[in-house]
Short mmCIF file of C-alpha atoms and ligand atoms in Angstrom, two decimals:
data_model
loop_
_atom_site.label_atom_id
_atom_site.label_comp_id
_atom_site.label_asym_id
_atom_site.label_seq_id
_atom_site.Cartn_x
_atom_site.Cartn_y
_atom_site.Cartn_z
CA UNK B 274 -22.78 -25.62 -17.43
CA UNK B 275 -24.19 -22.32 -18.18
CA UNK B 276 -26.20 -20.47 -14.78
CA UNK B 277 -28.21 -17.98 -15.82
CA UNK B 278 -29.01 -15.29 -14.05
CA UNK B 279 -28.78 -11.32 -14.04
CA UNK B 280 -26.70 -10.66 -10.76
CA UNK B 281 -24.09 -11.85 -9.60
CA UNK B 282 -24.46 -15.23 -7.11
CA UNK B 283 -21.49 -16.77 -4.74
CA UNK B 284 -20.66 -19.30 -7.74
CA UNK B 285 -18.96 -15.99 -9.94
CA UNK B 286 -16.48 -15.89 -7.33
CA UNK B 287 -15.86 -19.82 -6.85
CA UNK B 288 -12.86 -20.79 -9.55
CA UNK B 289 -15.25 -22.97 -11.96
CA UNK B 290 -17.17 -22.41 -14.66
CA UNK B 291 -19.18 -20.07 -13.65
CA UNK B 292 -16.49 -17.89 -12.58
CA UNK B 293 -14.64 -18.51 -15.82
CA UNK B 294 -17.56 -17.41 -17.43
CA UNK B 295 -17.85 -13.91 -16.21
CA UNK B 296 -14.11 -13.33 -16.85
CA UNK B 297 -14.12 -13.95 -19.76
CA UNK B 298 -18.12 -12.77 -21.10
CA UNK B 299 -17.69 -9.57 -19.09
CA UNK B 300 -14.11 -8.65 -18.05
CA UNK B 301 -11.92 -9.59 -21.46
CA UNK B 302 -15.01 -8.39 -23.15
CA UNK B 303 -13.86 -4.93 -22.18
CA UNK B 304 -10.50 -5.46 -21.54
CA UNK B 305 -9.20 -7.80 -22.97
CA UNK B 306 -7.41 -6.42 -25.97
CA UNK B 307 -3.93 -6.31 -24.87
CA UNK B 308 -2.14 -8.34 -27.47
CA UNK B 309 1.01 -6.18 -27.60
CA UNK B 310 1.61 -7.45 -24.14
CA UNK B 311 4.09 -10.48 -23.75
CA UNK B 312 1.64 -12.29 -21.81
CA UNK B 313 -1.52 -10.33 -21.92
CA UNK B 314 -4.86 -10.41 -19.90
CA UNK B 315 -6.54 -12.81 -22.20
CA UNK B 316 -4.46 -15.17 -21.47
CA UNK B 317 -5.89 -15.54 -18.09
CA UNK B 318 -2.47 -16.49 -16.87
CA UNK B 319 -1.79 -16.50 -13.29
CA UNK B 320 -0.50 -13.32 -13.54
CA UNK B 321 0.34 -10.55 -16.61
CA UNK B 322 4.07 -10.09 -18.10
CA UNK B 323 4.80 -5.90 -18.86
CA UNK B 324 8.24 -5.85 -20.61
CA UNK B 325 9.93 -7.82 -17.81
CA UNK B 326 7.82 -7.03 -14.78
CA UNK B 327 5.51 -9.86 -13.73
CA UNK B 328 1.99 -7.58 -12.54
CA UNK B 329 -0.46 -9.21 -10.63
CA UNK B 330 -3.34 -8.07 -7.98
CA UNK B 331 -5.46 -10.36 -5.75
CA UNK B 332 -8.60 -9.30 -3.68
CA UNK B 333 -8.73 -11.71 -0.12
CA UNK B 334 -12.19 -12.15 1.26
CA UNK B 335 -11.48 -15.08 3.28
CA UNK B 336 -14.40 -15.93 5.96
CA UNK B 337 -13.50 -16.21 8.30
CA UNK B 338 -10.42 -14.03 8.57
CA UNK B 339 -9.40 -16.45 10.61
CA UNK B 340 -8.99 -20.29 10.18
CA UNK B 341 -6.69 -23.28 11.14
CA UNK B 342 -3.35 -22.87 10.10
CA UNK B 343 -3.56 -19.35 8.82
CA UNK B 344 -5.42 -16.00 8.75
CA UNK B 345 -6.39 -13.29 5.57
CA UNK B 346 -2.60 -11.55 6.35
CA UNK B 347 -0.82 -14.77 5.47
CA UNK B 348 -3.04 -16.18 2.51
CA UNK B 349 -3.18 -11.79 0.73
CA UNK B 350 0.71 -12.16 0.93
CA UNK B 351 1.25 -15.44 -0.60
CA UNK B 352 -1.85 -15.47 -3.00
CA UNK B 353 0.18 -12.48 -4.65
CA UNK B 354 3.42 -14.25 -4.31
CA UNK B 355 2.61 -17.22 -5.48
CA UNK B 356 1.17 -16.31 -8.74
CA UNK B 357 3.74 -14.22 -9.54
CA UNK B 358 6.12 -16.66 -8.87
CA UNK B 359 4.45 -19.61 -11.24
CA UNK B 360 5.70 -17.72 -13.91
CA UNK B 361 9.02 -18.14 -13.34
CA UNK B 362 9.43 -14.71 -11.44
CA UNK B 363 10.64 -13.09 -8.20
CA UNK B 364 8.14 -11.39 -6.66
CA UNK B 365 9.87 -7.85 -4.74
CA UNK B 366 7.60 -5.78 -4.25
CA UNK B 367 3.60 -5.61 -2.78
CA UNK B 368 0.85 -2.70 -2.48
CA UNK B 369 -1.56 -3.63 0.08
CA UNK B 370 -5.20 -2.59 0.00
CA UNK B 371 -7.23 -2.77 3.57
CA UNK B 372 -11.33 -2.53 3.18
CA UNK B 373 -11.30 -2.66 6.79
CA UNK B 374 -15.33 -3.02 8.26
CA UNK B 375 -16.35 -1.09 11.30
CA UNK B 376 -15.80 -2.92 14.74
CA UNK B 377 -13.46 -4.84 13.23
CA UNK B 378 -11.31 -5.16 16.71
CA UNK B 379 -7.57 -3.25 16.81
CA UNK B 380 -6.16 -6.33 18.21
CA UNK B 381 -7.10 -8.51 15.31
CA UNK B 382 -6.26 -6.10 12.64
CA UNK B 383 -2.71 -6.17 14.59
CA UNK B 384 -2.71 -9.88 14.36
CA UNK B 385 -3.25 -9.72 10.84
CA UNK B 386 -0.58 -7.23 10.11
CA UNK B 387 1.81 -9.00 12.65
CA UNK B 388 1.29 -12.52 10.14
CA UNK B 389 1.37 -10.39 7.19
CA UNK B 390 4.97 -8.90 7.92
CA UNK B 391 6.27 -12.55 8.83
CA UNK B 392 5.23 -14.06 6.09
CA UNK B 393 6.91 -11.18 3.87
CA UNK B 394 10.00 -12.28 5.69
CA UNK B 395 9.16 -15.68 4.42
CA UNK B 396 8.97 -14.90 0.79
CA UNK B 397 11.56 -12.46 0.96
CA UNK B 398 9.29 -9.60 -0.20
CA UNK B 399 8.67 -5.77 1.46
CA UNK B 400 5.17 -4.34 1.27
CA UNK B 401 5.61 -0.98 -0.07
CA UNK B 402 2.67 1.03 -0.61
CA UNK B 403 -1.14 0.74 -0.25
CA UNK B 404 -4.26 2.11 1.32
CA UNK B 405 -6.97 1.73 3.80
CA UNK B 406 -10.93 2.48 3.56
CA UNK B 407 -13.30 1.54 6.41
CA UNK B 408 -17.07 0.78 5.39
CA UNK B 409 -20.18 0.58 7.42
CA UNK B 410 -20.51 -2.70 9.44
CA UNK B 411 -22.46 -5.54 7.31
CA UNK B 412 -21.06 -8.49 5.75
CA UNK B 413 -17.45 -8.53 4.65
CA UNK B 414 -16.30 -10.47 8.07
CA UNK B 415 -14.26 -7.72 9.11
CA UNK B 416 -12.24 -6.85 6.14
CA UNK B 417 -11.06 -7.48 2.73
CA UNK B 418 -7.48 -6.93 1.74
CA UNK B 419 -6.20 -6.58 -1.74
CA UNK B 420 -2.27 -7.21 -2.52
CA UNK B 421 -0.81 -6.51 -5.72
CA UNK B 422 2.58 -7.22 -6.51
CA UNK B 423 5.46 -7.03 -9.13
CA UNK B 424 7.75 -9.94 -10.24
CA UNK B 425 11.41 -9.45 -11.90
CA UNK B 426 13.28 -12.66 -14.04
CA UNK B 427 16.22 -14.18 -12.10
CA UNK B 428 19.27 -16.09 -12.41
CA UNK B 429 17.09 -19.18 -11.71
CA UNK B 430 14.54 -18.49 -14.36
CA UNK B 431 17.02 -17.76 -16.91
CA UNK B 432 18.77 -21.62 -15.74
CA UNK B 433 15.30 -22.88 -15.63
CA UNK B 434 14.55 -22.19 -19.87
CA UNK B 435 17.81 -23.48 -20.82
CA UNK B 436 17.32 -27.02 -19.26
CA UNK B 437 14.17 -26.75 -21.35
CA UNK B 438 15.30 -26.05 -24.34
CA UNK B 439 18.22 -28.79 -24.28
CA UNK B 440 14.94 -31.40 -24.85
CA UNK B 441 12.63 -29.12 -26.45
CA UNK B 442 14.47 -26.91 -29.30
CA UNK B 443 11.04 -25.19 -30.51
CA UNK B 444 10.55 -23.93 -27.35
CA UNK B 445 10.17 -19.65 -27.73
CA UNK B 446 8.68 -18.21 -24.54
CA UNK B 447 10.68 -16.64 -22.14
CA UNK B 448 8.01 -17.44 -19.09
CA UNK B 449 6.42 -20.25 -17.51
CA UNK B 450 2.76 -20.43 -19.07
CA UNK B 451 0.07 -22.18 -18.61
CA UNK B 452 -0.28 -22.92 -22.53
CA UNK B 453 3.26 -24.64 -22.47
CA UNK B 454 2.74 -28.16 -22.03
CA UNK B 455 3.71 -30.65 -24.56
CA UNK B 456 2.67 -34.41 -25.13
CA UNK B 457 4.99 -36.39 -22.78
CA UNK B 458 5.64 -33.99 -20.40
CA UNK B 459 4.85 -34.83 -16.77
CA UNK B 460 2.76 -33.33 -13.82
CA UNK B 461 4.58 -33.08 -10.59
CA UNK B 462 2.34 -32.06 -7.70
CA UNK B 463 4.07 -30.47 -4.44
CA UNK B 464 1.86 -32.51 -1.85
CA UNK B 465 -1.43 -32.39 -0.45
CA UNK B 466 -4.83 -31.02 -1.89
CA UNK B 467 -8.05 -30.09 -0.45
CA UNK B 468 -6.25 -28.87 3.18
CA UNK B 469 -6.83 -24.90 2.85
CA UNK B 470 -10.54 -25.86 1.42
CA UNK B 471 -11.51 -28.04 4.43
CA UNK B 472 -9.37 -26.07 7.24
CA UNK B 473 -11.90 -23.09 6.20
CA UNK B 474 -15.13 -25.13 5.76
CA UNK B 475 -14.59 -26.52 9.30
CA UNK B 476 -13.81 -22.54 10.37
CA UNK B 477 -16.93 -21.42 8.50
CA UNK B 478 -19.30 -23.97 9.46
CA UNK B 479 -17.82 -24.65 12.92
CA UNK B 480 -16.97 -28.09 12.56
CA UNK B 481 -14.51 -30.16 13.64
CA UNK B 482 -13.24 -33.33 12.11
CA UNK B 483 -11.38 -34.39 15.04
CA UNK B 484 -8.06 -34.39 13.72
CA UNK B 485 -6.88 -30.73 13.05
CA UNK B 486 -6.95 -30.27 9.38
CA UNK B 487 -4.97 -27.15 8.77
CA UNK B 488 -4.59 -24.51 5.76
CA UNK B 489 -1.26 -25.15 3.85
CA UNK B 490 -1.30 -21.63 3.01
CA UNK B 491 2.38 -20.13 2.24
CA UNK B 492 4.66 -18.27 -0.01
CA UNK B 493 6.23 -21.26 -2.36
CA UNK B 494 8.76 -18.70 -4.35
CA UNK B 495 11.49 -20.15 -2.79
CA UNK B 496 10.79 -23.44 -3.31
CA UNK B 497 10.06 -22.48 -7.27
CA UNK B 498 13.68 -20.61 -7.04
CA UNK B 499 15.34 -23.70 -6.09
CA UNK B 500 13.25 -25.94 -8.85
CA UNK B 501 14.22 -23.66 -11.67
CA UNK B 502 17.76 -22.96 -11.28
CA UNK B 503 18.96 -26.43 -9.56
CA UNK B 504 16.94 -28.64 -11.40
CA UNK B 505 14.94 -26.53 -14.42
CA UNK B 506 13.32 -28.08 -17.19
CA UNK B 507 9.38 -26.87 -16.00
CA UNK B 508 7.43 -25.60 -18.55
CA UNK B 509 3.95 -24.64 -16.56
CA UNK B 510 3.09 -24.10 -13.20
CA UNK B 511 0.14 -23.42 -11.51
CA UNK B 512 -1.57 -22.84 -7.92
CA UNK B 513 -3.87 -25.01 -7.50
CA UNK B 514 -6.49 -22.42 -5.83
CA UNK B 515 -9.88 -22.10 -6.04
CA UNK B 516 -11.40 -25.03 -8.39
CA UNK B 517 -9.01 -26.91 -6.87
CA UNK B 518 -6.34 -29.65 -8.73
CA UNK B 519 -9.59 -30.42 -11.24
CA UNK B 520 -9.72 -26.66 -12.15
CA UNK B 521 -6.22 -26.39 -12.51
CA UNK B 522 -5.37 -29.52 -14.66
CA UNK B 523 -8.29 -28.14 -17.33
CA UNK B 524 -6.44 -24.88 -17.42
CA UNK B 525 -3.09 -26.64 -18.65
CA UNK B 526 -5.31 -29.18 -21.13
CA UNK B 527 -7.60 -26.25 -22.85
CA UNK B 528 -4.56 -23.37 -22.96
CA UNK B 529 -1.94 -26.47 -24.07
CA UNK B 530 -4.61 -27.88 -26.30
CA UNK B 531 -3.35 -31.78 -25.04
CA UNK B 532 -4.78 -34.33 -22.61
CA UNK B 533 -3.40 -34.64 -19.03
CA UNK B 534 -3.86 -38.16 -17.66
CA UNK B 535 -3.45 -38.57 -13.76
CA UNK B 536 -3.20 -41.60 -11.44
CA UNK B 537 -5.94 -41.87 -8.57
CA UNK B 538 -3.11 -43.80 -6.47
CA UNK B 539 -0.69 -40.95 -6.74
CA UNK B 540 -2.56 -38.16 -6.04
CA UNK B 541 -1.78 -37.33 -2.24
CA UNK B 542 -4.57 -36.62 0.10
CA UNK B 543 -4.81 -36.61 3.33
CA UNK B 544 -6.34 -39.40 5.19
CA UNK B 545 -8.70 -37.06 7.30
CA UNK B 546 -9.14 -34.71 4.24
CA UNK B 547 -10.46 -37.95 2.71
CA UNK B 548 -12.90 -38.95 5.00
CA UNK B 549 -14.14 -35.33 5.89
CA UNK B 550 -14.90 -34.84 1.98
CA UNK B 551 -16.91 -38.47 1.51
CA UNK B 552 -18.77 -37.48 4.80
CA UNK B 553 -19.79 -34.09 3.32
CA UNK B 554 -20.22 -35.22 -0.15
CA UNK B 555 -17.22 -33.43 -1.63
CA UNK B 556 -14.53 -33.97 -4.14
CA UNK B 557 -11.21 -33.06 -2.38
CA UNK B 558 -9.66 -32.42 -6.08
CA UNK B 559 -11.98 -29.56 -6.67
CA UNK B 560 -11.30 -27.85 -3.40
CA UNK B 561 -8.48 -25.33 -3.17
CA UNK B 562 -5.34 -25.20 -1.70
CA UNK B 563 -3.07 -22.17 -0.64
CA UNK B 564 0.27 -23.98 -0.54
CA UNK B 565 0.80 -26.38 -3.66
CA UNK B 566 2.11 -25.95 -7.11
CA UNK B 567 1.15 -28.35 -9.69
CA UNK B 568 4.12 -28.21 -12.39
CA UNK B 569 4.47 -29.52 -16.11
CA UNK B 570 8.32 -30.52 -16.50
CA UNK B 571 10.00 -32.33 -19.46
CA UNK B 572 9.87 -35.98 -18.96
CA UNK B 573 14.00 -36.13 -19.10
CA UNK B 574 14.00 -34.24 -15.80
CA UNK B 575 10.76 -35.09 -13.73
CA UNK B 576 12.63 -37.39 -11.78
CA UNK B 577 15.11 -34.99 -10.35
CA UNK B 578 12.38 -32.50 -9.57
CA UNK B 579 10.29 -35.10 -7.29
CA UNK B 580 13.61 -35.58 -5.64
CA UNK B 581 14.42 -31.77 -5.34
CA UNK B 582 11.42 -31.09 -3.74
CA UNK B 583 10.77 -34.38 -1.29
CA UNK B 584 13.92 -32.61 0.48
CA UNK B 585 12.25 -29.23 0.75
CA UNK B 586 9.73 -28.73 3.56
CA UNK B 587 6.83 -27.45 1.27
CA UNK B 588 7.25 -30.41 -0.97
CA UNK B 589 8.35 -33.15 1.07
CA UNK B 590 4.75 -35.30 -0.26
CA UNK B 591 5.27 -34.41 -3.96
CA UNK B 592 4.45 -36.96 -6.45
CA UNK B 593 4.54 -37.30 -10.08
CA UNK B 594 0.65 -37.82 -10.82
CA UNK B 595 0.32 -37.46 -14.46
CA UNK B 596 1.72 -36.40 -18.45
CA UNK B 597 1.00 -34.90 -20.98
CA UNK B 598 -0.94 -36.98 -23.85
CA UNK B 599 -2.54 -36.63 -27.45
CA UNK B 600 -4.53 -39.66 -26.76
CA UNK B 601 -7.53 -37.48 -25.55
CA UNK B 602 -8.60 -33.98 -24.85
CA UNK B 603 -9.48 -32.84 -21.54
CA UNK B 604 -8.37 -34.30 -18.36
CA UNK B 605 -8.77 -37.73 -17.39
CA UNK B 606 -7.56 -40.09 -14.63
CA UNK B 607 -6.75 -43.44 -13.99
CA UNK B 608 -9.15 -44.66 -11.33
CA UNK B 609 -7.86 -47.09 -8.33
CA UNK B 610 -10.45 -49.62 -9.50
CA UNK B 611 -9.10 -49.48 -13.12
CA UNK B 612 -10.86 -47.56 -15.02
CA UNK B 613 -11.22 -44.31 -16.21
CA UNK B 614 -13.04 -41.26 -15.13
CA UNK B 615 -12.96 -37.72 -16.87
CA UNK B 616 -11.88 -34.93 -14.48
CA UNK B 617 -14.25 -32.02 -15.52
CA UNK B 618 -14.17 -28.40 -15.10
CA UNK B 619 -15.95 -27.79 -11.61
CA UNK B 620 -18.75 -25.36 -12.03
CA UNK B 621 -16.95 -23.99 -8.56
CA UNK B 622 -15.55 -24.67 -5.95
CA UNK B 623 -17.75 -26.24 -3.31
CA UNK B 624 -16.62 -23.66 -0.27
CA UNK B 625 -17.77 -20.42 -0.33
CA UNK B 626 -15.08 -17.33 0.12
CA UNK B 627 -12.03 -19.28 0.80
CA UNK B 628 -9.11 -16.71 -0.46
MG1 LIG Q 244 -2.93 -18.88 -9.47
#
């Protein structure tokens, strides 16, 4: 779906179409000739590959700044983390960027920098430089903060590619890419979706849905450490963000150029994430989430990775929900009822400002 229009609405920032769009009419259109770059900016990767250094910088405009189960300090940190980290890298190093807005309150900005530090501990990372500007009150919600961060290839990484290419002998990239996928491989997905999307809808909107639907926002790098080097074999990974699973799932089937089929009855969603979405007319697999990977692994070793993760705490609901397929393009998926549905690109996703 094409929107025209001459500025810029909510829907360029939203993770669909629309948003997709811009990047790429606008943003590659002027800088997007970096083809001497491993993986370059017209990739649209999750993040950029520089020699060996993962690069990768993520604005956080959350509203509001704070929502169940998490606040703009913990989702800036592991935004950053986590896309570095779906390439296969360790993220070491952040620069943090505060817009803060007048009569923003002291307390809160410590809260934020108190959740920020903590969740570095998490992910095992040290903010190390940045900057802070102040702007006139209006409407940023009390501030914006930008993290950028650098990634370095590890022990597990290195594990993780030759796994791969014990099943997969033309295999040449030395990162985990979103163009990777193969017919036959298999979609593992780390647990839940549509959490983070609804935990800030029912922040924004001042809802509740009586049963404490909270973010899953966290750093997973540790969780991808342990995937790559004790099981390996994963080819792509992704956050499923903004746009949700249904964003993410195209990504893999246009940059892969193969079909992705996925099972209704596997995909895990919450009960009360469920029933929130059909009462407000949304499709919980095109809302985003803060704290799930969805990962492309070789068939041969799918099994172990649902087991690796079911004994982690961040993917204790994984599930295989999919493969790989030269049946069809796009995404499709296996409906409870027995048929099939196409998943399409969202033109974005359906809550406003939720990273
Ligand atoms: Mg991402």
């Amino acid at each position: 779906m094409t929107v025209k229009n001459d500025h810029i609405t909510m829907l360029h920032g939203a993770g669909g179409t629309v948003m997709h769009d811009l990047i790429k009419n606008y943003i590659v259109k002027y800088f997007g000739d970096t083809a001497s770059i491993e993986v370059p900016l017209e990739a649209l990767d999750d993040a950029a590959v520089v020699g060996d250094v993962v690069l990768k910088s993520d604005s956080h405009a959350v509203k509001p700044i704070f929502f169940p189960g998490g606040d703009i300090g913990r989702l800036a940190v592991s935004g950053t983390v986590n896309d570095i980290a779906v390439l296969g890298a360790e993220p070491y190093a952040l620069a943090c960027g505060f817009v803060l807005e007048e009569g923003l309150a002291l307390v809160d900005f410590e809260k934020i920098l108190a959740s920020m530090q903590q969740t570095c501990m998490e992910a095992e990372v040290s903010i190390v430089t940045g900057d802070t500007k102040v702007v006139e009150k209006g409407s940023l919600g009390g501030c914006v903060i930008n993290t950028s961060g650098i990634g370095r290839r590890n022990a597990a990484l290195e594990k993780n590619l030759e796994v791969v290419k014990q099943f997969r002998n033309d295999f040449k990239t030395r990162w985990i890419l979103d163009s990777n996928l193969r017919a036959g491989d298999k979609i593992v997905l780390s647990g839940t979706v549509g959490d983070h999307g609804l935990a800030v809808l029912s922040a924004q909107e001042g809802l509740s849905f009586g049963s404490g639907i909270k973010s899953d926002v966290k750093p997973l790098n540790r969780l991808i450490r342990r995937l790559l080097g004790e099981v390996g074999g994963v080819v792509a990974m992704k956050d499923p963000t903004r746009g949700g699973l249904a964003d993410a799932l195209n990504e893999f089937s246009d940059k892969s150029h193969v079909g992705i089929l996925v099972y209704e009855d596997k995909i895990p969603v919450r009960k009360d994430v469920r029933a929130a979405c059909e009462m407000l007319g949304l499709d919980p697999f095109e809302v985003g989430n803060e704290g799930k990977i969805i990962i492309g692994v070789v068939k041969e070793k799918a099994e172990e990775a649902l087991k690796l993760l079911r004994i982690t705490e961040e993917g204790k609901e994984a599930e295989i929900v999919g493969e790989a397929t030269t049946d069809f393009t796009g995404v499709a998926m296996q409906t409870v009822v027995g048929g099939k549905r196409i998943i399409a690109r969202p033109v974005g996703d359906p809550v406003p400002r939720i990273c």
